[in-house]
Coordinates of C-alpha atoms in Angstrom, one line a residue:
M131 CA 99.1 73.4 65.2
T132 CA 99.1 77.1 65.9
E133 CA 95.8 79.0 65.8
H134 CA 95.5 82.6 64.7
F135 CA 92.7 85.2 64.2
T136 CA 92.5 88.1 61.8
P137 CA 89.6 90.2 60.6
I138 CA 90.8 89.9 57.0
L139 CA 92.6 86.9 55.5
I140 CA 94.0 87.2 52.0
V141 CA 95.0 83.9 50.5
G142 CA 97.5 84.4 47.6
G143 CA 100.1 87.1 47.6
G144 CA 100.2 87.8 43.8
V145 CA 99.2 91.1 42.2
G146 CA 95.6 91.0 43.4
G147 CA 96.5 89.8 46.9
V148 CA 99.1 92.6 47.5
A149 CA 96.7 95.2 46.2
A150 CA 93.9 93.8 48.5
A151 CA 96.2 94.0 51.5
L152 CA 97.2 97.6 50.7
A153 CA 93.5 98.6 50.5
A154 CA 92.5 97.0 53.8
L155 CA 95.7 98.2 55.6
R156 CA 95.2 101.8 54.4
L157 CA 91.7 101.6 55.9
G158 CA 93.1 100.6 59.2
H159 CA 92.4 96.9 59.4
R160 CA 94.6 94.0 60.4
V161 CA 95.5 91.5 57.7
I162 CA 97.2 88.1 57.3
L163 CA 98.5 87.6 53.7
T164 CA 99.7 84.2 52.6
E165 CA 101.6 83.2 49.5
E166 CA 102.6 79.7 48.4
S167 CA 105.8 80.8 46.7
P168 CA 108.9 82.5 48.2
W169 CA 108.0 85.9 46.6
I170 CA 104.9 88.1 46.7
G171 CA 103.9 89.7 43.5
G172 CA 102.7 86.9 41.2
Q173 CA 102.8 88.0 37.6
L174 CA 105.1 90.9 38.3
T175 CA 107.7 88.9 40.3
S176 CA 107.7 85.1 40.7
Q177 CA 106.1 84.6 37.3
A178 CA 108.5 87.2 35.7
V179 CA 106.1 89.0 33.4
P180 CA 106.7 92.7 32.6
P181 CA 103.3 94.5 32.9
D182 CA 100.8 94.2 30.1
E183 CA 98.9 97.5 30.5
A184 CA 96.2 99.7 29.1
I185 CA 97.4 102.0 26.3
W186 CA 96.5 105.1 28.3
I187 CA 98.0 103.8 31.6
E188 CA 100.2 106.9 31.9
D189 CA 97.2 109.2 31.9
Y190 CA 94.1 107.2 33.1
G191 CA 93.0 103.8 34.0
A192 CA 95.3 103.0 37.0
T193 CA 94.4 103.0 40.6
A194 CA 96.4 105.4 42.8
T195 CA 98.4 102.6 44.4
Y196 CA 99.2 101.0 41.0
A197 CA 100.4 104.4 39.8
E198 CA 102.5 104.6 42.9
F199 CA 104.0 101.2 42.2
R200 CA 104.9 102.3 38.7
R201 CA 106.4 105.5 40.0
R202 CA 108.6 103.6 42.5
I203 CA 109.8 101.2 39.8
R204 CA 111.0 104.1 37.7
Q205 CA 112.5 105.9 40.7
H206 CA 114.6 102.8 41.4
Y207 CA 116.1 102.9 38.0
R208 CA 116.5 106.7 37.9
E209 CA 118.4 106.6 41.1
H210 CA 120.6 103.7 40.0
V211 CA 124.3 104.4 40.7
Y212 CA 125.2 103.9 37.0
A213 CA 122.1 105.5 35.5
T214 CA 122.9 107.9 32.6
P215 CA 121.8 111.5 33.0
Q216 CA 119.2 110.9 30.3
A217 CA 117.7 107.9 32.1
A218 CA 117.8 109.7 35.5
A219 CA 115.9 112.7 34.0
D220 CA 113.2 110.7 32.1
P221 CA 109.8 110.9 33.8
Y222 CA 108.5 108.1 31.6
L223 CA 111.5 105.9 31.8
N224 CA 111.0 102.4 30.4
P225 CA 113.8 100.5 32.3
G226 CA 114.3 97.8 29.7
A227 CA 113.0 99.7 26.6
G228 CA 111.0 96.6 25.7
N229 CA 108.2 97.3 23.2
V230 CA 105.5 95.2 24.8
G231 CA 104.8 97.9 27.4
R232 CA 106.0 101.1 29.0
L233 CA 107.5 99.6 32.1
C234 CA 109.6 96.5 31.2
H235 CA 111.7 95.9 34.3
E236 CA 113.4 93.1 36.4
P237 CA 111.2 90.8 38.5
R238 CA 113.4 91.3 41.6
V239 CA 112.9 95.1 41.4
A240 CA 109.1 94.6 41.4
L241 CA 109.6 92.5 44.5
Q242 CA 111.6 95.2 46.2
V243 CA 109.0 97.8 45.5
L244 CA 106.0 95.7 46.6
E245 CA 107.8 94.8 49.8
S246 CA 108.6 98.5 50.4
M247 CA 104.9 99.4 50.0
L248 CA 104.0 96.8 52.6
A249 CA 106.9 97.4 54.9
P250 CA 105.4 100.0 57.3
Y251 CA 102.4 97.7 58.0
R252 CA 104.7 94.7 58.7
T253 CA 106.7 96.8 61.2
S254 CA 103.6 97.7 63.2
R255 CA 102.3 94.1 62.8
Q256 CA 99.1 95.4 61.3
L257 CA 100.2 93.0 58.4
R258 CA 101.5 89.5 58.9
L259 CA 102.9 88.1 55.7
W260 CA 103.6 84.3 55.3
T261 CA 105.4 83.1 52.2
D262 CA 106.0 79.5 51.2
T263 CA 102.6 78.8 52.8
A264 CA 99.7 77.2 51.0
P265 CA 96.0 76.5 52.0
V266 CA 95.2 72.8 52.5
Q267 CA 91.8 72.8 54.2
V268 CA 88.8 75.1 54.7
E269 CA 86.3 74.8 57.5
L270 CA 82.8 76.1 56.9
D271 CA 79.8 76.7 59.1
G272 CA 76.9 76.7 56.7
D273 CA 77.6 79.3 54.1
V274 CA 80.4 81.0 56.1
I275 CA 84.1 80.2 56.1
R276 CA 85.2 79.8 59.7
A277 CA 88.8 78.8 59.4
V278 CA 91.5 78.0 56.8
T279 CA 94.4 75.6 57.5
F280 CA 97.7 76.4 55.9
Q281 CA 100.9 74.3 55.5
H282 CA 104.3 75.9 55.4
I283 CA 107.0 74.4 53.2
S284 CA 108.6 73.1 56.4
G285 CA 105.5 71.0 57.0
V286 CA 104.3 73.1 60.0
Q287 CA 100.6 73.8 59.9
H288 CA 98.6 76.9 61.1
I289 CA 94.9 77.5 61.4
V290 CA 93.5 81.0 60.7
Q291 CA 90.1 82.1 61.7
A292 CA 88.9 85.2 59.9
Q293 CA 85.8 87.3 59.4
Y294 CA 86.5 87.7 55.7
V295 CA 88.5 85.5 53.4
L296 CA 89.8 86.8 50.0
D297 CA 90.8 84.4 47.3
A298 CA 93.8 85.8 45.4
T299 CA 95.4 82.5 44.6
E300 CA 96.8 82.0 41.1
L301 CA 94.6 79.0 40.3
G302 CA 91.6 79.5 42.6
E303 CA 92.7 76.9 45.1
L304 CA 90.9 78.6 48.0
T305 CA 87.6 78.7 46.2
E306 CA 88.0 75.0 45.4
L307 CA 88.8 74.1 49.0
S308 CA 85.8 76.1 50.2
G309 CA 83.3 74.2 48.0
A310 CA 82.0 77.5 46.7
E311 CA 80.2 77.1 43.4
S312 CA 82.8 77.7 40.6
V313 CA 83.6 77.3 37.0
I314 CA 86.7 76.0 35.2
G315 CA 87.7 76.0 31.6
A316 CA 85.5 77.0 28.6
E317 CA 81.8 77.5 29.0
S318 CA 79.4 76.7 26.2
Q319 CA 77.9 79.2 23.8
G320 CA 74.5 78.2 25.0
E321 CA 75.4 79.2 28.6
T322 CA 77.1 82.5 27.9
G323 CA 75.7 83.6 24.5
E324 CA 79.3 84.6 23.5
P325 CA 80.1 84.5 19.8
H326 CA 83.6 83.1 20.5
A327 CA 82.5 80.5 23.1
L328 CA 82.6 76.9 22.2
E329 CA 79.5 75.0 21.1
S330 CA 79.8 72.8 24.2
A331 CA 81.4 73.3 27.6
Q332 CA 84.9 72.0 28.0
P333 CA 86.0 72.4 31.6
L334 CA 89.5 71.1 30.9
N335 CA 90.0 73.4 28.0
Q336 CA 92.1 76.2 29.6
Q337 CA 94.6 78.8 28.4
A338 CA 98.2 77.8 28.1
F339 CA 100.6 78.6 30.9
T340 CA 104.2 79.7 30.3
W341 CA 107.3 79.1 32.3
C342 CA 109.1 82.4 31.6
F343 CA 112.9 83.0 31.9
A344 CA 115.3 85.9 31.6
M345 CA 118.5 85.7 29.5
D346 CA 121.3 87.8 28.2
H347 CA 123.7 87.2 25.4
Q348 CA 127.5 87.0 25.7
E349 CA 128.8 86.8 22.2
G350 CA 131.9 84.6 21.9
E351 CA 131.1 82.7 25.1
D352 CA 129.5 79.3 25.5
H353 CA 126.7 79.0 28.1
T354 CA 124.9 76.1 26.5
I355 CA 122.9 74.2 29.1
D356 CA 122.7 70.4 29.3
R357 CA 120.4 68.9 26.7
P358 CA 117.0 68.9 28.4
E359 CA 115.0 65.7 28.9
H360 CA 112.5 65.2 26.1
Y361 CA 114.3 67.7 23.9
D362 CA 113.7 65.5 20.8
F363 CA 110.0 65.6 21.4
W364 CA 109.8 69.4 21.6
R365 CA 112.1 69.9 18.6
D366 CA 109.8 67.9 16.4
Y367 CA 106.4 68.8 18.0
Q368 CA 104.0 70.8 15.9
A369 CA 100.4 71.4 17.0
P370 CA 97.6 71.0 14.4
F371 CA 96.8 74.8 14.7
W372 CA 100.5 75.9 14.4
P373 CA 102.1 76.7 11.0
A374 CA 105.5 75.2 11.9
P375 CA 107.3 73.2 14.7
Q376 CA 106.9 75.0 18.0
L377 CA 110.7 75.4 18.3
S378 CA 111.0 77.7 15.3
W379 CA 110.8 81.3 14.5
T380 CA 107.5 80.9 12.8
Y381 CA 104.2 81.3 14.6
P382 CA 100.6 82.4 13.8
H383 CA 99.5 86.0 14.0
P384 CA 97.2 86.0 17.1
I385 CA 94.4 87.9 15.2
T386 CA 94.6 86.7 11.6
G387 CA 96.4 83.3 12.0
T388 CA 98.8 84.3 9.2
P389 CA 102.3 82.8 9.7
I390 CA 104.8 85.3 11.1
Y391 CA 108.6 84.9 11.0
R392 CA 110.3 86.7 13.9
D393 CA 113.8 85.7 14.9
L394 CA 115.9 86.6 17.9
F395 CA 118.0 89.5 16.4
G396 CA 116.2 90.5 13.3
D397 CA 117.6 94.0 13.6
P398 CA 120.5 94.1 16.1
R399 CA 120.5 98.0 16.2
E400 CA 119.5 99.7 19.4
V401 CA 116.0 100.6 18.3
A402 CA 112.5 99.7 19.6
H403 CA 110.8 97.7 16.9
K404 CA 108.7 94.6 16.3
G405 CA 111.0 92.8 14.0
D406 CA 112.6 90.5 16.5
F407 CA 112.0 88.8 19.9
W408 CA 115.0 90.4 21.7
H409 CA 113.4 93.8 22.0
Y410 CA 109.9 92.4 22.6
R411 CA 110.2 91.9 26.4
R412 CA 113.6 93.3 27.1
I413 CA 113.9 94.2 30.8
V414 CA 117.5 95.6 31.0
T415 CA 119.1 97.8 28.3
N416 CA 122.7 98.9 28.3
R417 CA 121.9 102.3 27.0
H418 CA 120.5 103.4 30.4
Y419 CA 123.8 102.8 32.2
T420 CA 127.2 104.5 32.2
Q421 CA 128.9 101.2 33.1
E422 CA 128.7 98.3 30.6
T423 CA 125.6 96.3 31.5
P424 CA 124.3 93.4 29.4
D425 CA 120.9 93.7 27.9
V426 CA 118.5 91.1 29.3
T427 CA 115.3 89.9 27.7
L428 CA 112.4 88.1 29.2
V429 CA 111.2 85.0 27.3
N430 CA 107.4 84.8 27.4
W431 CA 106.9 83.9 23.8
P432 CA 104.6 81.8 21.6
Q433 CA 107.4 79.1 21.6
N434 CA 107.1 78.4 25.3
D435 CA 103.4 78.4 25.8
Y436 CA 102.4 75.0 27.2
W437 CA 99.0 73.7 26.1
L438 CA 99.3 69.9 26.4
G439 CA 97.3 69.8 29.7
P440 CA 95.5 71.9 32.2
L441 CA 96.4 72.9 35.8
V442 CA 92.9 73.2 37.2
G443 CA 90.4 70.3 37.6
V444 CA 93.1 67.6 37.5
D445 CA 94.7 65.6 40.4
A446 CA 98.0 66.6 42.0
V447 CA 100.0 64.0 40.0
E448 CA 98.6 65.2 36.7
K449 CA 99.1 68.9 37.6
A450 CA 102.7 68.2 38.7
R451 CA 103.3 66.4 35.4
H452 CA 102.2 69.3 33.3
L453 CA 104.1 71.8 35.4
E454 CA 107.3 69.8 34.9
A455 CA 106.6 69.5 31.2
G456 CA 106.1 73.2 30.9
K457 CA 109.4 73.8 32.6
N458 CA 111.0 71.3 30.2
L459 CA 109.6 73.1 27.2
S460 CA 111.2 76.4 28.2
L461 CA 114.5 74.7 28.8
A462 CA 114.2 73.0 25.4
L463 CA 113.5 76.4 23.8
L464 CA 116.6 77.8 25.3
Y465 CA 118.7 74.8 24.3
W466 CA 117.3 75.0 20.7
M467 CA 118.2 78.7 20.6
Q468 CA 121.7 78.0 21.8
T469 CA 122.4 75.1 19.4
E470 CA 120.1 74.9 16.4
A471 CA 118.2 78.1 15.9
P472 CA 118.8 79.9 12.6
R473 CA 120.9 83.0 13.3
H474 CA 120.1 86.5 12.0
D475 CA 123.6 86.6 10.5
G476 CA 123.7 83.1 9.1
G477 CA 124.8 79.8 10.8
Q478 CA 123.1 78.0 13.7
G479 CA 122.7 78.7 17.4
Y480 CA 123.5 81.3 19.9
P481 CA 125.7 79.5 22.5
G482 CA 126.3 82.9 24.3
L483 CA 122.7 83.0 25.5
R484 CA 122.9 82.9 29.3
L485 CA 120.1 82.2 31.8
R486 CA 119.7 85.0 34.3
G487 CA 118.3 83.2 37.3
D488 CA 119.9 85.7 39.5
L489 CA 117.1 88.1 38.4
T490 CA 114.3 85.6 39.0
G491 CA 115.4 84.0 42.2
T492 CA 116.5 80.7 40.8
E493 CA 120.2 81.0 40.0
L494 CA 121.1 78.0 42.1
T495 CA 118.3 75.8 40.7
H496 CA 116.8 75.7 37.2
G497 CA 117.3 79.3 36.3
L498 CA 113.8 79.9 35.1
A499 CA 111.1 82.0 36.8
L500 CA 110.1 80.8 40.3
R501 CA 106.6 80.0 39.1
P502 CA 104.8 79.5 35.8
Y503 CA 102.8 82.4 34.3
V504 CA 99.2 81.4 34.9
R505 CA 96.6 83.0 32.6
E506 CA 93.4 81.2 33.8
A507 CA 92.1 80.2 37.2
R508 CA 89.1 78.6 38.7
R509 CA 86.4 81.3 38.8
I510 CA 83.6 81.8 41.3
R511 CA 80.0 81.5 40.3
A512 CA 79.3 85.2 41.0
L513 CA 76.3 87.3 41.5
F514 CA 77.2 88.8 38.2
T515 CA 79.3 87.4 35.4
V516 CA 81.0 89.5 32.7
T517 CA 80.5 88.1 29.2
E518 CA 81.8 88.9 25.7
T519 CA 78.5 90.5 24.7
M520 CA 79.1 93.1 27.4
I521 CA 82.5 94.3 26.3
G522 CA 83.5 92.8 22.9
V523 CA 83.5 95.2 19.9
E524 CA 82.2 92.5 17.5
A525 CA 79.8 91.0 20.0
R526 CA 78.2 94.4 20.7
G527 CA 77.6 95.1 17.1
A528 CA 76.3 98.6 16.5
M529 CA 76.4 99.5 20.2
Q530 CA 79.2 101.9 21.0
G531 CA 81.3 101.2 24.1
A532 CA 81.1 98.5 26.7
E533 CA 78.0 97.9 28.9
V534 CA 77.9 100.3 31.8
F535 CA 77.9 98.6 35.2
A536 CA 76.1 100.6 37.9
D537 CA 78.1 98.7 40.6
S538 CA 81.5 99.5 39.0
V539 CA 84.5 99.2 41.3
G540 CA 87.2 99.9 38.7
V541 CA 88.2 99.9 35.1
G542 CA 90.4 98.1 32.6
Q543 CA 91.4 98.0 29.0
Y544 CA 93.0 95.3 26.9
R545 CA 92.0 93.1 24.0
I546 CA 90.3 89.8 24.7
D547 CA 93.5 87.9 24.4
L548 CA 93.3 84.1 24.7
H549 CA 96.4 82.1 24.1
P550 CA 96.2 78.6 22.7
S551 CA 94.3 76.3 25.0
T552 CA 94.6 72.7 26.3
G553 CA 91.6 71.7 24.2
G554 CA 93.5 72.2 21.0
R555 CA 92.2 75.7 20.1
G556 CA 94.6 78.3 18.8
Y557 CA 94.6 82.0 19.6
V558 CA 91.4 83.9 20.2
D559 CA 92.3 87.6 20.0
V560 CA 89.5 90.1 19.4
A561 CA 88.9 93.8 20.1
S562 CA 87.1 94.9 23.3
W563 CA 85.9 98.3 24.5
P564 CA 87.5 99.8 27.6
F565 CA 85.5 98.2 30.4
Q566 CA 84.5 98.4 34.0
I567 CA 84.8 95.9 36.9
P568 CA 81.4 95.1 38.4
L569 CA 81.2 94.6 42.2
G570 CA 78.8 91.6 41.6
A571 CA 81.7 89.8 39.9
L572 CA 83.6 89.7 43.2
I573 CA 80.8 88.2 45.2
P574 CA 80.0 84.4 45.2
V575 CA 76.4 83.3 44.9
R576 CA 76.5 81.5 48.2
V577 CA 79.5 81.7 50.5
N578 CA 78.9 84.9 52.5
N579 CA 82.4 85.9 53.6
L580 CA 84.4 84.9 50.5
I581 CA 85.5 87.6 48.1
A582 CA 87.3 87.1 44.8
A583 CA 90.5 89.2 44.7
G584 CA 92.2 88.3 41.5
K585 CA 91.7 86.0 38.4
T586 CA 89.0 84.1 40.4
L587 CA 86.3 86.8 39.8
G588 CA 83.1 86.2 37.8
V589 CA 84.3 86.3 34.2
T590 CA 84.1 83.7 31.5
H591 CA 86.8 81.7 29.7
I592 CA 86.5 84.4 27.0
T593 CA 86.4 87.6 29.1
N594 CA 89.2 86.3 31.4
G595 CA 91.3 87.1 28.3
C596 CA 91.2 90.9 29.2
Y597 CA 90.5 90.8 32.9
R598 CA 93.6 88.8 33.7
L599 CA 96.2 91.6 33.1
H600 CA 98.4 93.2 35.7
P601 CA 96.5 96.6 36.3
V602 CA 93.1 94.9 36.2
E603 CA 94.1 92.2 38.6
W604 CA 95.5 94.9 40.9
N605 CA 92.2 96.9 40.7
V606 CA 90.2 93.8 41.4
G607 CA 92.3 93.0 44.5
E608 CA 92.2 96.6 45.7
A609 CA 88.4 96.7 45.4
A610 CA 88.2 93.4 47.2
G611 CA 90.3 94.5 50.1
A612 CA 88.3 97.7 50.4
L613 CA 85.1 95.7 50.3
A614 CA 86.2 93.5 53.2
A615 CA 87.0 96.6 55.2
H616 CA 83.7 98.2 54.4
C617 CA 81.8 95.1 55.4
L618 CA 83.5 95.0 58.7
E619 CA 82.8 98.6 59.4
R620 CA 79.1 98.6 58.3
D621 CA 78.4 95.1 59.7
L622 CA 77.1 94.1 56.3
P623 CA 77.9 91.1 54.1
P624 CA 79.2 91.8 50.6
S625 CA 75.9 91.2 48.9
A626 CA 74.2 93.7 51.2
V627 CA 76.8 96.3 50.4
R628 CA 76.0 95.9 46.7
E629 CA 72.2 96.0 47.3
Q630 CA 71.9 98.6 50.1
D631 CA 75.1 100.6 50.5
L632 CA 76.6 100.9 47.1
P633 CA 76.9 104.7 46.8
A634 CA 78.8 104.9 50.1
F635 CA 81.2 102.1 49.1
Q636 CA 81.9 103.6 45.7
E637 CA 82.6 106.9 47.3
R638 CA 85.1 105.2 49.5
L639 CA 86.8 103.7 46.4
V640 CA 87.0 107.1 44.8
Q641 CA 88.6 108.4 47.9
L642 CA 91.2 105.6 47.8
G643 CA 92.0 106.6 44.2
L644 CA 90.1 103.9 42.2
P645 CA 88.7 105.2 38.9
L646 CA 85.2 103.8 38.4
A647 CA 84.4 104.8 34.8
W648 CA 86.1 105.7 31.6
P649 CA 85.6 109.3 30.2
D650 CA 83.9 109.1 26.8
S651 CA 87.2 110.1 25.1
Y652 CA 88.6 106.8 26.2
R653 CA 85.4 104.7 26.6
L654 CA 84.5 104.8 22.9
T655 CA 88.0 103.8 21.6
P656 CA 88.3 100.0 21.0
S657 CA 91.5 98.2 22.0
P658 CA 94.0 98.4 19.1
G659 CA 95.3 95.3 17.3
F660 CA 98.6 93.5 17.6

């Protein structure tokens, strides 16, 4: 078993982990970054989710490095050998022209961009990046993490000693292994005081995960997959809170609950609209290319949300069972669309729908995303926890704007958007004010050198619904990486930075390009509805 030492260890190479690494590296520190999947990037890459972003992301609300990531994505497509003159000249190019956001793009392109951003530091060995590597054990000395043991997919184990350890894992695995005080699932209304919290705590009540996939459509061809195992179950399944079978074009409006009918090609014209699913998360559009290029859409829809069991707080066997079932649901959805789905032009099925695993790294296996899209993780018991009463429009009543956090390390904006949960609850989708990210939410109550760097921060089941999105997770990670660097340089633990050295740390964040507050012109504008 090989032993290693690094000043900063970042466990989890998703959105938050990559951003944390960039911050620490830019400040001159050595980093080991680990990721359990083959790809870094999390939501953006292995989970295959185009960015869900603040409505003002082009003008305000992004860190400098997140803005650079977005610029490089666009530049990749503008410099494409077959890009049209119009696409090449568009400073706000939306690569797939999907209507869910302004930057719908291919997962593998996000991977290329993230790797290019880290490349100079890997060459100099300031950064050591280990993929296919997961944490299996944490060694503590009192309230300090001394070492983390990792296992590579090959079975080889490595021990890493570090001065600061950041948890950027997708499910909070490092926090669990460390024994740090943590929370899973839904808290009670008595504990949080949140209007939309449940009456009693339900730890195993967690947001649905989704096994996304990319597909194109080859009219006149037949790309029908083999009938998935348990297809009959999924074809007939209807949740009590759902207005129709899950494999149908009908689903509840996330805010009102009113049934919505949205099919695959409600309007086949080349326009951006909300009348069908094809344009919703489209990541490739033929209109941007001079050579014929098939449109590709990304399937992260209500129909393949999996809520029949949680991933956190269950044993490995139960977790694996739910992961496999979630994968099976997505394959069942594809098969249903290929064979039984009502067509926009009459008839049944679109056999020309073709999996595009070549864009998600799985062409030779199942063809779906490499990893499921995870919305909710184990969360640290933090020095400060953000609740709905601090950011929710309804919860704050007559008060205008979100609560102002003096220890802000960043900003975010999105509705409180909870997908159906494993406890049998449907959508919870309520307006929030543009909010800040408090430093106290990144710091555990006890373990002195552990820092939350992603969805593991101090939020609740409810407020996780708006702190989990791509640019917010990036900001959380970037602040966490900068915090670890600052702690090393000032010889102060994170809690002491918050208590004694906050102005200096916030000034450093500003210099790095992290916005710490919303101007009033944005701050007093609630998140728009669906």
